[in-house]
XYZ file of C-alpha atoms in Angstrom:
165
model
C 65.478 -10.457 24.660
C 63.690 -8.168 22.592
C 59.908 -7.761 22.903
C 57.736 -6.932 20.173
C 54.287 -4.797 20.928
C 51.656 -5.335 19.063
C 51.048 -2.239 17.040
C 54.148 -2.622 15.772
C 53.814 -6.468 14.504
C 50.670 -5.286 12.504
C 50.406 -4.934 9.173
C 48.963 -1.452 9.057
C 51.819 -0.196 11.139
C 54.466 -0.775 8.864
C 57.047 2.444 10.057
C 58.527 2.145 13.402
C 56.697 3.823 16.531
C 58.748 6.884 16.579
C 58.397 8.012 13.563
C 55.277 9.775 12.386
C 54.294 9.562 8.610
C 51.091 11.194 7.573
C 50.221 9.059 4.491
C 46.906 6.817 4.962
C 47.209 3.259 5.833
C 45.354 2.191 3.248
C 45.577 2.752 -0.615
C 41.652 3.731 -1.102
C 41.978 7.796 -1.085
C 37.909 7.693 -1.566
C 36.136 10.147 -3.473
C 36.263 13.636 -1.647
C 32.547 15.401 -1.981
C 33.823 19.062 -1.341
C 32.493 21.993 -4.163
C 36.187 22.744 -5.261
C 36.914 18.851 -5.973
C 33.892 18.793 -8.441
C 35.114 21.807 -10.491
C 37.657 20.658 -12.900
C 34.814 17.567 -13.529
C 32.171 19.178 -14.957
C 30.256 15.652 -15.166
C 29.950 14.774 -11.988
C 28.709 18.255 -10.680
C 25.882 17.910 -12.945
C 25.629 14.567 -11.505
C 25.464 15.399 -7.926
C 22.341 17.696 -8.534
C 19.512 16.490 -7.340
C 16.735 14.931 -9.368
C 13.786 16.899 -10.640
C 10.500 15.421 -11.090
C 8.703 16.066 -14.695
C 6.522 18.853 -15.069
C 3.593 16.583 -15.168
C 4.287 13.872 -11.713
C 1.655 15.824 -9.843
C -0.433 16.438 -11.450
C -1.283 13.015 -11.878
C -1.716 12.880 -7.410
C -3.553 15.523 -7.556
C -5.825 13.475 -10.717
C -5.885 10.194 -8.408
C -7.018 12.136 -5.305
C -9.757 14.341 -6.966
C -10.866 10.826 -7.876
C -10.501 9.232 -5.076
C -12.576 12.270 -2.886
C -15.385 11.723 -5.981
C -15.679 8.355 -5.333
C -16.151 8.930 -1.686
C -19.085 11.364 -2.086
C -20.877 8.715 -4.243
C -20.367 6.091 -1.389
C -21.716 8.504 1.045
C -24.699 9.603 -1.281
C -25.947 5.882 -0.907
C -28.064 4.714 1.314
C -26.755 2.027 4.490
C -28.780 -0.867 2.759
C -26.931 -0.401 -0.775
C -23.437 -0.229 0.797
C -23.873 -3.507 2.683
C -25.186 -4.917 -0.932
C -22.011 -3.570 -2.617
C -19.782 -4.732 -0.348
C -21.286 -8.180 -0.741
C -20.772 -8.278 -4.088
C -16.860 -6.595 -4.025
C -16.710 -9.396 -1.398
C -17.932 -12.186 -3.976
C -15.743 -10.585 -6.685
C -12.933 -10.651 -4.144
C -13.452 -14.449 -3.726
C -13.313 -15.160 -7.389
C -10.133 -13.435 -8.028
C -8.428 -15.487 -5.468
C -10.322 -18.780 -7.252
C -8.268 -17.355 -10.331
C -5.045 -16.824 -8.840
C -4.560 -20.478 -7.429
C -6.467 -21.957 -10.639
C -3.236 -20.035 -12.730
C -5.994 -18.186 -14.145
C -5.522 -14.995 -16.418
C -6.394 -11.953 -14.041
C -5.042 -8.184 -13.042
C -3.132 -8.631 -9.905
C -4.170 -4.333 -9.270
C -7.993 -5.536 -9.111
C -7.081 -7.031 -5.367
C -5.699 -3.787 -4.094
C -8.587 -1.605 -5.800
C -11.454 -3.942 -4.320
C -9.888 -4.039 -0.866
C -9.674 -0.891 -0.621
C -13.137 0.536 -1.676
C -14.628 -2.336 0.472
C -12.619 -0.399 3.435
C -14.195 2.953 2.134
C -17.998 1.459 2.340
C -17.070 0.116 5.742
C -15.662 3.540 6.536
C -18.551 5.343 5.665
C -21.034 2.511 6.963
C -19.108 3.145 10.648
C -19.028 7.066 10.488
C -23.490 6.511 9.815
C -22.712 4.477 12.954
C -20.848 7.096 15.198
C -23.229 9.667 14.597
C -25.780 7.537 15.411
C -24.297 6.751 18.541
C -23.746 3.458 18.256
C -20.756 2.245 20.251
C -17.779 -0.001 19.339
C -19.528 -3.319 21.336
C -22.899 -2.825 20.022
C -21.371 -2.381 16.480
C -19.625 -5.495 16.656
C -22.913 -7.083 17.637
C -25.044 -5.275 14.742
C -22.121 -6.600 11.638
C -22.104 -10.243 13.011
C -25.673 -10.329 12.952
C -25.547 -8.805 9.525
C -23.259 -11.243 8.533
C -25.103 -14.097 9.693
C -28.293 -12.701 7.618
C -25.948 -12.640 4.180
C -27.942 -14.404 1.721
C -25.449 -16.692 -0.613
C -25.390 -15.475 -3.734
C -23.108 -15.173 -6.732
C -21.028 -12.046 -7.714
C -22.102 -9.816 -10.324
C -19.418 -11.241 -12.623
C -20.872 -14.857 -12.589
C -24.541 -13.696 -12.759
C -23.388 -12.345 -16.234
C -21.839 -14.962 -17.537
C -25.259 -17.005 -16.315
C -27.883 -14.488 -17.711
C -25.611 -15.062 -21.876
């Protein structure tokens, strides 16, 4: 009785043990990435150059950041009482772009990420006034709920506008 391994009853093994054939066992070759293959194809070296940005992509970073540190310096030139009124107000304007978006409302989706984030930068600055006062983290926590709790209701600049025409 004969017995049959099992490297020799699969498919991939086609020849017979003994013998040793160096072709693959599969008919994908691939694509070989070495210099010398890319030379009679003068495409595809051209191809497998990397990208280079246009002349002008940073200087539009560099733009956005000189902006970014300008708008910082006029946050920090106001005074603690003026912040907390602004970021009432970006909080209120915050409030009525979500009353937009689940009305179906016409509104710029970018306005959420812009008012979030210079609401963080008045907070920032409004806790660095804090640390060099030597306030700690628990008293902190104390002072903002209690400012909180003394918000006054008020509409956002965007409806008192429409209220004053």
């Amino acid at each position: 009785m004969a017995t049959m391994s099992l490297a020799a009853a699969s498919p991939l093994a086609s020849t017979p043990r003994g013998l040793a054939v160096s072709t693959p066992r599969t008919a994908f070759l691939g694509l070989r990435t070495g210099g010398a293959s890319l030379a009679p194809f003068p495409g595809l070296a051209a191809a497998a150059a990397p990208p280079r940005l246009p002349a002008g992509r940073g200087d539009a970073a560099v733009a956005r950041m000189a902006k970014r540190e300008q708008e910082l310096e006029e946050i920090r030139a106001m005074p603690t009482e003026k912040i907390e009124e602004e970021v009432v107000d970006l909080k209120g304007e915050l409030f009525m772009l979500r009353l937009k978006r689940s009305a179906r409302q016409e509104f710029k989706s970018s306005e959420f990420g812009r008012m979030r984030k210079r609401i963080a930068r008045m907070l920032t600055v409004k806790r660095e006034r804090e640390i060099e006062q030597g306030i700690n983290k628990r008293l902190s926590r104390k002072l903002d709920r209690k400012w909180k709790q003394s918000i006054v209701v008020r509409p956002p600049p965007s409806l008192r506008e429409n209220n004053e025409e």
